[in-house]
Coordinates of C-alpha atoms in Angstrom, one line a residue:
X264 CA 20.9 -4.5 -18.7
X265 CA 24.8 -5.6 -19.7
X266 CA 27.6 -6.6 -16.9
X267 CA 29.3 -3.5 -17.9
X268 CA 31.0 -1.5 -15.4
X269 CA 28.9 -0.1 -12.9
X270 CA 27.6 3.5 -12.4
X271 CA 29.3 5.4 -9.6
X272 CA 26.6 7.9 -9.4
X273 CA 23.2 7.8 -8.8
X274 CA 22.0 10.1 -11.9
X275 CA 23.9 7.6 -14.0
X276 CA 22.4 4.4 -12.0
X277 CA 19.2 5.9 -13.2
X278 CA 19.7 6.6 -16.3
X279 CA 21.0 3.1 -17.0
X280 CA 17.7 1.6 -15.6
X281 CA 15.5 3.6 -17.1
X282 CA 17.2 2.1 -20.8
X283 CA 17.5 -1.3 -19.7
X284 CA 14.4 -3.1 -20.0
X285 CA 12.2 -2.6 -23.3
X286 CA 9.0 -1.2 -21.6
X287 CA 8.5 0.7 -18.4
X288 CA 5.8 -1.5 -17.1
X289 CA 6.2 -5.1 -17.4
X290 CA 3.4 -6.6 -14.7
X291 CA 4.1 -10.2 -13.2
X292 CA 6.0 -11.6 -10.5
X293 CA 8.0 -14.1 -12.3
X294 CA 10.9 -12.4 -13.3
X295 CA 11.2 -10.5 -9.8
X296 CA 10.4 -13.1 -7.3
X297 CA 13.3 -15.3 -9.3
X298 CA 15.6 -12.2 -8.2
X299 CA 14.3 -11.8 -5.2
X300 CA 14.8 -15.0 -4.2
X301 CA 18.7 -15.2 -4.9
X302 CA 18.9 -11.8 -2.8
X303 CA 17.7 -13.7 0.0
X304 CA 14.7 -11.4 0.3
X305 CA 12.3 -14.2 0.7
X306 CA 13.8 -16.3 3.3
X307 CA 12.7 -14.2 6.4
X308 CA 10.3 -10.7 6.6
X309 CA 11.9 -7.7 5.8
X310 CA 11.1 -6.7 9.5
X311 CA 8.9 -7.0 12.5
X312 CA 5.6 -6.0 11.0
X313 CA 4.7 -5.1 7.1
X314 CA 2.0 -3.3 6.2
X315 CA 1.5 -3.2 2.3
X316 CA -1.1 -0.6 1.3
X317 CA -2.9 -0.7 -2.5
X318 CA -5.5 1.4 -4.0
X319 CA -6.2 3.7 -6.8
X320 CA -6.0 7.0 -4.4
X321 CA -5.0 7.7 -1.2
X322 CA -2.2 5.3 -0.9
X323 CA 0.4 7.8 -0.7
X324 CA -1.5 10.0 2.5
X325 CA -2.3 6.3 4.1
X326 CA 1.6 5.9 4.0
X327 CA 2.5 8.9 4.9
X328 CA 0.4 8.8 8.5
X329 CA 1.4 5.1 9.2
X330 CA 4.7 6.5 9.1
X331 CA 3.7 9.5 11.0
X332 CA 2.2 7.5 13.3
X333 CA 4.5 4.4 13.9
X334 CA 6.8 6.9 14.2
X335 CA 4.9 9.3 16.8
X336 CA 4.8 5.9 19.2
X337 CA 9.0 5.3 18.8
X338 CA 8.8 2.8 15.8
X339 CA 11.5 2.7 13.9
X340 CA 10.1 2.5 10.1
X341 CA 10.9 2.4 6.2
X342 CA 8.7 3.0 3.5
X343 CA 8.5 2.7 0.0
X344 CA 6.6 4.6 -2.0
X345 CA 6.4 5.8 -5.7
X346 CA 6.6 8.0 -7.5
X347 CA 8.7 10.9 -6.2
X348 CA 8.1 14.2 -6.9
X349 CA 11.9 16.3 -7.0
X350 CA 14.2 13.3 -6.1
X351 CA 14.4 9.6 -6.7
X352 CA 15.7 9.4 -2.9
X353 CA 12.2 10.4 -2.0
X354 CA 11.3 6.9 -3.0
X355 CA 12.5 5.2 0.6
X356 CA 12.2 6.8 3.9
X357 CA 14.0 5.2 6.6
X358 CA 13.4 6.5 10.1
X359 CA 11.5 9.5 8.4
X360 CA 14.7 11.2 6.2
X361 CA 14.7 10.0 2.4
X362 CA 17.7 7.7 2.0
X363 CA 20.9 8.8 0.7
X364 CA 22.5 8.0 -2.4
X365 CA 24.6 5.4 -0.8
X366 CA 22.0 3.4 0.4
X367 CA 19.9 3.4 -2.7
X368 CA 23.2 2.7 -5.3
X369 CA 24.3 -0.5 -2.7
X370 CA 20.8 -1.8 -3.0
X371 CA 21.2 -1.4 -7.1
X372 CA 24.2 -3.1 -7.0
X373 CA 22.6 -6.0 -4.8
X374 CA 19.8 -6.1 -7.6
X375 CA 22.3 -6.3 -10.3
X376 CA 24.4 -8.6 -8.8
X377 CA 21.4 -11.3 -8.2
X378 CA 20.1 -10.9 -11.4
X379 CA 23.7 -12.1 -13.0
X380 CA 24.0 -14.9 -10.6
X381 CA 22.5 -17.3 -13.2
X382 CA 20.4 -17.1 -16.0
X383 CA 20.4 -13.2 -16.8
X384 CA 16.9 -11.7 -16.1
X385 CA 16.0 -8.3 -17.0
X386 CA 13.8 -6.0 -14.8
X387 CA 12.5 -2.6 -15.3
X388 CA 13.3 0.5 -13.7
X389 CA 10.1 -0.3 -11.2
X390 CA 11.4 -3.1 -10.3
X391 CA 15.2 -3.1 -9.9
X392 CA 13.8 0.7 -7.9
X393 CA 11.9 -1.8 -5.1
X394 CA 13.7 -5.0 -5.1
X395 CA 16.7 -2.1 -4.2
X396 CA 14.7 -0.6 -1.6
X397 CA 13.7 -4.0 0.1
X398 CA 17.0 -4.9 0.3
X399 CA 18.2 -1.7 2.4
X400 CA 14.4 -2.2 4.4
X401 CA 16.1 -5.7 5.0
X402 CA 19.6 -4.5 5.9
X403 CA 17.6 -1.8 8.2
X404 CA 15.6 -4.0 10.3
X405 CA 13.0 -1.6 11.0
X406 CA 10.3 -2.3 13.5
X407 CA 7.4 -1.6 11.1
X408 CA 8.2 -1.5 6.9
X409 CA 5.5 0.4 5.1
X410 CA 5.2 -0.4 1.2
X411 CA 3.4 0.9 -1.0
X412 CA 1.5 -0.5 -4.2
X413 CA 2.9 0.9 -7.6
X414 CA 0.7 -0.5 -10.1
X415 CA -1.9 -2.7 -9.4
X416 CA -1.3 -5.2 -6.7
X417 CA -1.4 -8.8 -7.7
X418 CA 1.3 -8.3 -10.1
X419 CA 3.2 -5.7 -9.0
X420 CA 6.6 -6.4 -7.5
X421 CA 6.0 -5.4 -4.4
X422 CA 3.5 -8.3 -4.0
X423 CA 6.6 -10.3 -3.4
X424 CA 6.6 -9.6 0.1
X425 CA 4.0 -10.9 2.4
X426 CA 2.1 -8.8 4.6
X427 CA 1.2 -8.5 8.2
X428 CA -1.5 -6.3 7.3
X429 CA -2.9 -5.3 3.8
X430 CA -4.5 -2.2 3.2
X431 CA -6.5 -1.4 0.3
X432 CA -7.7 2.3 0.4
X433 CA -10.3 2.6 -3.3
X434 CA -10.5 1.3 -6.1
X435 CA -11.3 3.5 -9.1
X436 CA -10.4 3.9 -12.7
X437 CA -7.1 4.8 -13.5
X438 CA -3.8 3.1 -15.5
X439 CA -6.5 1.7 -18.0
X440 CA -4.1 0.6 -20.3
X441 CA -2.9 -2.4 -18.3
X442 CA -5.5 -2.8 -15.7
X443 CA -8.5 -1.5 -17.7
X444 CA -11.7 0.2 -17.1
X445 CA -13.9 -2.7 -15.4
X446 CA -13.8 -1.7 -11.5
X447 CA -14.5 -5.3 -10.6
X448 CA -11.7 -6.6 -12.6
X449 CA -9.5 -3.6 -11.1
X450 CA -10.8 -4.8 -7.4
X451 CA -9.5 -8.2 -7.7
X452 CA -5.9 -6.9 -8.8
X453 CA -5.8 -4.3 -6.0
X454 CA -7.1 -7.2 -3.8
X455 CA -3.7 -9.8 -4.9
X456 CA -1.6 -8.2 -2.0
X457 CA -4.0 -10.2 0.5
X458 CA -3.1 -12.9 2.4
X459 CA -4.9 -16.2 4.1
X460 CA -5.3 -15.6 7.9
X461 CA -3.6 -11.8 7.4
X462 CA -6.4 -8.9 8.1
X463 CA -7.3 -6.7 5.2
X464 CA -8.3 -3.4 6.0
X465 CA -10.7 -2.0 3.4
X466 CA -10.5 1.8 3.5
X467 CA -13.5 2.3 1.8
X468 CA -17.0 1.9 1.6
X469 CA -17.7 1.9 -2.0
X470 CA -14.9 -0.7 -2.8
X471 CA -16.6 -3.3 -5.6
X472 CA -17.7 -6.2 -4.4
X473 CA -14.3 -8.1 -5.9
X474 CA -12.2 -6.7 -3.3
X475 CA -14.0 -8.8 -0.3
X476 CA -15.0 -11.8 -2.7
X477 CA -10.8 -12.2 -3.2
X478 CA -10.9 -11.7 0.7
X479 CA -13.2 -14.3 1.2
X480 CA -12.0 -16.9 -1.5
X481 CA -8.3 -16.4 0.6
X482 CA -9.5 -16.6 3.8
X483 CA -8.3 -13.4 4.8
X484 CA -9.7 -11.4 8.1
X485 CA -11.9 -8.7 6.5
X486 CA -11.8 -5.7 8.9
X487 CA -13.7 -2.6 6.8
X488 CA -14.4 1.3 7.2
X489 CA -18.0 1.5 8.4
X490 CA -18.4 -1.8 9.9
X491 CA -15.0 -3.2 12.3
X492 CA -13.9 0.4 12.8
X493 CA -15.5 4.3 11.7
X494 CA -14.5 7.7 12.0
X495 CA -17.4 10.2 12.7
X496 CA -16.8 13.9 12.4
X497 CA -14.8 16.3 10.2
X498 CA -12.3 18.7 10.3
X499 CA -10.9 18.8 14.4
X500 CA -12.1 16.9 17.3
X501 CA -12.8 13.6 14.8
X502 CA -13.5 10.6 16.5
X503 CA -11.9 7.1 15.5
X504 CA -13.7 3.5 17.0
X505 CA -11.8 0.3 15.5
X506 CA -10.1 -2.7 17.1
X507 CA -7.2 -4.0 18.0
X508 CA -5.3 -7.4 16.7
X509 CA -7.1 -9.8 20.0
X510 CA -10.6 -7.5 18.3
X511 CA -11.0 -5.4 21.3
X512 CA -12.5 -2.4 20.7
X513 CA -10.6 0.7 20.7
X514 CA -11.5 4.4 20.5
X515 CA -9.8 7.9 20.2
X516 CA -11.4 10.9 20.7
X517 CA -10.3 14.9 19.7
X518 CA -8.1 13.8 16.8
X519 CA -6.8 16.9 14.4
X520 CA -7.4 17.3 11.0
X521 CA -4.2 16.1 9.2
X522 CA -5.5 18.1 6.0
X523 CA -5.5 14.6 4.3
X524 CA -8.3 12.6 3.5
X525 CA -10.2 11.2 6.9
X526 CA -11.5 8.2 5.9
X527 CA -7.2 7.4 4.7
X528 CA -6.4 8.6 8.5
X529 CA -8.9 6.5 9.7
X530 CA -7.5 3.5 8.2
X531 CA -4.0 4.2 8.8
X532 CA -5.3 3.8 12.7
X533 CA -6.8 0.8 12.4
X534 CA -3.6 -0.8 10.3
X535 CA -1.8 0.0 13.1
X536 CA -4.0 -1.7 15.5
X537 CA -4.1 -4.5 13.7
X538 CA -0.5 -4.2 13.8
X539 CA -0.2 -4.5 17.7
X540 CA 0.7 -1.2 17.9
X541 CA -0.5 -0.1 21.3
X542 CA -2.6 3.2 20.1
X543 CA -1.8 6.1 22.4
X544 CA -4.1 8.9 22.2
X545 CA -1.5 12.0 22.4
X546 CA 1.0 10.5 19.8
X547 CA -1.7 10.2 17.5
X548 CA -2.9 13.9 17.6
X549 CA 1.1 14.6 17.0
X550 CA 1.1 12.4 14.5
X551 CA -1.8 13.4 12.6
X552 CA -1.2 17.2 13.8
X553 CA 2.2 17.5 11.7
X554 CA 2.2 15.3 9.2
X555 CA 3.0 15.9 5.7
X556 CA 2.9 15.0 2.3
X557 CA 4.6 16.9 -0.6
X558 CA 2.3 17.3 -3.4
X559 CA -1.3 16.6 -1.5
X560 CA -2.8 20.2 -0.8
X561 CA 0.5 21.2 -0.5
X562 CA 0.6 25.2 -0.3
X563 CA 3.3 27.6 -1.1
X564 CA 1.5 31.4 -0.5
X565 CA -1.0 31.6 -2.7
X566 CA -0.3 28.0 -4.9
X567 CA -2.1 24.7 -4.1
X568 CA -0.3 21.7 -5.2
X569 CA -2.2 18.3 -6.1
X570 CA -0.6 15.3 -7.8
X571 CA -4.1 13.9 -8.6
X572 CA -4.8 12.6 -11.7
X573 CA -8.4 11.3 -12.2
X574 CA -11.7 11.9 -11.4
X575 CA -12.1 10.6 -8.1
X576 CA -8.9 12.6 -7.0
X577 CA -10.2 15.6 -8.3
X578 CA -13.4 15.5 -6.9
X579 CA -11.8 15.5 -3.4
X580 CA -9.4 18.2 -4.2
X581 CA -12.6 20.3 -5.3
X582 CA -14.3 19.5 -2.1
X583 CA -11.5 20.7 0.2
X584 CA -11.6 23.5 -1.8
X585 CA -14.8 24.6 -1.6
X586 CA -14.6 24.2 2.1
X587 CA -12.3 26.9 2.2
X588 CA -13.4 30.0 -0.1
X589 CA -10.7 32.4 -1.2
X590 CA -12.2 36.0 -1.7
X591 CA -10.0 36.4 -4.8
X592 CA -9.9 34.1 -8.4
X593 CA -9.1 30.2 -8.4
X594 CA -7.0 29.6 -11.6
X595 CA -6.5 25.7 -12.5
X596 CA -3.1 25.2 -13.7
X597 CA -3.4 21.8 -15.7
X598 CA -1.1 19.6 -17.7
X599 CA -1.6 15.8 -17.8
X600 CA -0.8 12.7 -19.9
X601 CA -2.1 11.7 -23.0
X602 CA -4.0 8.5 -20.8
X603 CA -5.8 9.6 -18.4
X604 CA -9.1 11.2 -17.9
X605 CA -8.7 14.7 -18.8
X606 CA -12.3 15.7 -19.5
X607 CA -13.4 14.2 -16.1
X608 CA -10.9 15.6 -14.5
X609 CA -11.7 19.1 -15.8
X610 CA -15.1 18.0 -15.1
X611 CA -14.6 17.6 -11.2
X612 CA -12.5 20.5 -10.6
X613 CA -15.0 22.8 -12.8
X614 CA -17.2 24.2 -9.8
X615 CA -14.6 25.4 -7.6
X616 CA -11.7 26.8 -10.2
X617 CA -12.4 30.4 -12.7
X618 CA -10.1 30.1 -15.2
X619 CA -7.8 27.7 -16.7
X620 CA -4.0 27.7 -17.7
X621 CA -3.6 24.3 -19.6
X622 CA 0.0 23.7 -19.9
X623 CA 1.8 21.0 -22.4
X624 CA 4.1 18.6 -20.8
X625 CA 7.2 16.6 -22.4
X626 CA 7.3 12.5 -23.1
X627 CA 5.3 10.2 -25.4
X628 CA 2.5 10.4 -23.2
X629 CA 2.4 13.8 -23.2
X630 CA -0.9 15.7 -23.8
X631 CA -0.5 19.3 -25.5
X632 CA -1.7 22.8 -24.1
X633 CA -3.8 22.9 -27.1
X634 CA -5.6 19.3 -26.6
X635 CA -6.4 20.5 -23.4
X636 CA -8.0 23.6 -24.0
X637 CA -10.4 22.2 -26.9
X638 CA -11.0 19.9 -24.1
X639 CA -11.3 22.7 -20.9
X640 CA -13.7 24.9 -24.3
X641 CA -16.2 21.9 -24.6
X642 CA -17.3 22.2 -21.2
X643 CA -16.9 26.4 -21.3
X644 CA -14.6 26.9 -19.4
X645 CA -12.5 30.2 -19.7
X646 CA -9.0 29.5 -20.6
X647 CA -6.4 32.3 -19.9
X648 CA -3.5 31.1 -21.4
X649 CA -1.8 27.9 -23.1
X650 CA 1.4 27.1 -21.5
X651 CA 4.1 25.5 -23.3
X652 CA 5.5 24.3 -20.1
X653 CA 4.4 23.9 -16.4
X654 CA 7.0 26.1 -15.6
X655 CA 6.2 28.9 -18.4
X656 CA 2.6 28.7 -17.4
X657 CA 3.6 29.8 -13.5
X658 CA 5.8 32.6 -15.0
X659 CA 3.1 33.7 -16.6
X660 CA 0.4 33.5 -14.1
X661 CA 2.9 34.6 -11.5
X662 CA 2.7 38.1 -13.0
X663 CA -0.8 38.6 -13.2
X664 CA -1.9 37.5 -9.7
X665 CA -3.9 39.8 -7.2
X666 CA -2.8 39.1 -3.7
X667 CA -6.4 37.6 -2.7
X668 CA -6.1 34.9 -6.2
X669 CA -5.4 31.3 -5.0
X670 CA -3.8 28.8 -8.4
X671 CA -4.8 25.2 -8.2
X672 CA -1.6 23.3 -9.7
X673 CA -2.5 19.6 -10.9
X674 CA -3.3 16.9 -13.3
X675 CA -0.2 15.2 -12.7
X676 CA 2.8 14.5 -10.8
X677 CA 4.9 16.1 -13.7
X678 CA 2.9 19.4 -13.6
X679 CA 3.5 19.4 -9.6
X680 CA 7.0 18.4 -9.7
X681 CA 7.8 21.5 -12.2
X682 CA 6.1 24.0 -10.6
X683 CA 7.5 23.3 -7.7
X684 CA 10.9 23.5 -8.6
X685 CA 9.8 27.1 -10.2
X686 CA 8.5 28.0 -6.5
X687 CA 11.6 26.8 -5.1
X688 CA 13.9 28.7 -7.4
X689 CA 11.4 31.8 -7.1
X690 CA 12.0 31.9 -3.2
X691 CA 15.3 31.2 -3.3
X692 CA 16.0 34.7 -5.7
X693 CA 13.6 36.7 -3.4
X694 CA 15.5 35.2 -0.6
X695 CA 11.9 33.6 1.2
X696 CA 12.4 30.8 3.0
X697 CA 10.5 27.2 2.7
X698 CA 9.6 27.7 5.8
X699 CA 8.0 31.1 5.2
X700 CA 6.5 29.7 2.1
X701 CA 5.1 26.5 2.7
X702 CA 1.9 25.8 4.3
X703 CA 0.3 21.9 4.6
X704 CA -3.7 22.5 4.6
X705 CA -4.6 21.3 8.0
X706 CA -1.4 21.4 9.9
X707 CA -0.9 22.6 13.1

């Protein structure tokens, strides 16, 4: 990145990060904590409490109900997540509301200033995106910040902060071109966001047995689903035992089904706890009763949108479901990227979809329409159409639906994100609300 003039906009700040550095992922801390340090990011916590959160799913529905949550018992809060699905403001949510393009072009201009204030050091668009945001989170002074893992976890740049609490919610194969495909070697990465004397909240009880060596070896307070805290039931009326920060036990009884993974709810509680946030059994059912997150089992009418991208993501979509039979046809709308698991994807959602519509999407990692039918016709599946767009694919479906018909959208964020803004655009020339539209699985 030159000292050119800077952008006024932010379409044009973007567009200058995203050609600045020469590869979109860069892992290490080196070149970030250097900037972070002449922001003045590391000389005092970005706020009250931190809860970092890590994992290969369910980090983005774990974020989502701290926020919910914190926010439910009047915390103020930010968060930082990635990616977004319509707009980059999505990325920061402070008090709730995504934050405006003013907040996010100062904290750009904060980055780039730093990062000229000596020795040039170039970033990537990740990174200038989150040493941005923990700047405004800093300027904020929220009384819980919420950030979430990108990549990773020992080398990602938000692992420059330290955490009160670290969550890490699974670990599974994904992103194996930098982290690669050996669970116990992708455990201790997720595991680098831990800290000596900080609790670590394992969301999971099939983590590999990396994640609590790391613990261990830093001498952090291990506090893990099915042993310091459980949930037992599904659907409504759950239950939720854990502890608090002194290790006092702590229970909560009748809780809602957020429509979100439980075991990510239940952890999101017992971060909180550990937090010395003073549970209170009504603002969680609120919490958990109304929350949402854009792109999980989101539904619009008859669509189901689902930003998963591997097998273990899938597999939970498939579950939820086949928990709730249509009396119609499920028709998979597909499109994903060259790198990730396609066939066990395809695999996992199998039982539980009809008929496919594989759809090509743009980008070098693109995978073609075509790739993934000779993928979906390996494992027989009946493919109804190749779509050379996400957005193609849902005008085409769109008019050859029976009312009782239910389309599964996924295999990536890109595939959500398109069809998306083809449902929005869709309503908005039939004159139906959002409001009218939109349904969260689970909320109340």
């Amino acid at each position: 990145m030159t000292d050119r003039a800077l952008p006024a906009s932010l379409p044009a700040w973007l567009a200058r990060l995203e050609a600045a550095h020469p590869t979109g992922i860069d892992l290490g801390l080196e070149r970030v904590a250097e900037v972070a340090r002449r922001m003045g990011l590391l000389e005092a916590p970005l706020a009250p409490r931190v809860i970092t959160v890590a994992g290969t799913n369910g980090k983005g529905s774990t974020v989502a109900m701290l926020e919910a949550l914190a926010r439910a018992h009047g915390l103020s809060t930010a968060a930082y997540t990635s990616p977004h699905l319509l707009r980059y403001n999505e990325r920061l949510r402070l008090d709730g509301r995504p934050a405006d393009d003013a907040t996010l072009i100062a904290g750009f201009e904060a980055v780039e200033a730093a990062r000229l204030a000596g020795e040039p050091i170039s970033l990537t668009y990740f990174e200038v995106g989150t040493l941005g945001a923990l700047w405004a989170i800093g300027r904020q002074r929220p009384a819980l910040a919420i950030l979430e893992v990108g990549l990773g976890g020992r080398l990602d740049a938000v692992n420059v902060v330290d955490p009160d609490v670290a969550v890490i919610t699974t670990v599974a194969q994904d992103h194996a071109a930098f982290l690669g495909t050996d669970l116990e070697g992708i455990g201790r990465e997720k595991a680098g966001i831990l800290r000596p004397r900080r609790p670590a909240v394992l969301g999971s009880t099939t983590l590999p047995s990396s994640v609590r060596a790391v613990a261990e070896q830093q001498g952090a307070r291990v506090v893990a689903l099915g042993e310091a805290f459980r949930r037992e039931g599904e659907g409504d009326a759950w239950r939720w035992s854990g502890q608090g920060g002194d290790g006092r036990p702590l229970d909560l009884e009748g809780l809602p089904d957020p429509g979100l993974p439980l075991d990510n709810a239940a952890t999101a509680l017992q971060a909180l706890a550990l937090a010395e946030v003073s549970l209170e059994q009504g603002a969680c059912r609120r919490a958990l009763s109304t929350v949402e997150l854009p792109g999980r089992l989101q539904w619009r009418g008859q669509w189901c949108l689902d930003v998963g991208h591997n097998p273990h993501a899938a597999a939970y979509v498939a579950g939820r479901l086949a928990a709730r039979p249509c009396s119609g046809r499920t028709i998979g709308l597909i499109g994903m990227l060259g790198d990730k698991d396609a066939d066990g994807v395809i695999a996992a959602l199998a039982p539980v979809v009809d008929a496919w519509v594989p759809v090509s999407l743009e980008g070098e990692r693109a995978r073609s329409a075509e790739d993934l039918a000779e993928r979906l016709a390996l494992q027989e599946a009946v493919v109804w159409h190749r779509g050379d767009s996400p957005a193609e694919a849902a005008d085409w479906l769109s008019a050859r639906l029976a009312p009782e018909d239910r389309i599964l959208v996924c295999g990536s964020f890109f595939t959500v994100a398109a069809v998306l803004e083809w449902l929005l655009a869709a309503e908005q020339a039939t004159g139906q609300t959002a409001q009218e539209a939109t349904r969260i699985e689970g909320a109340r």
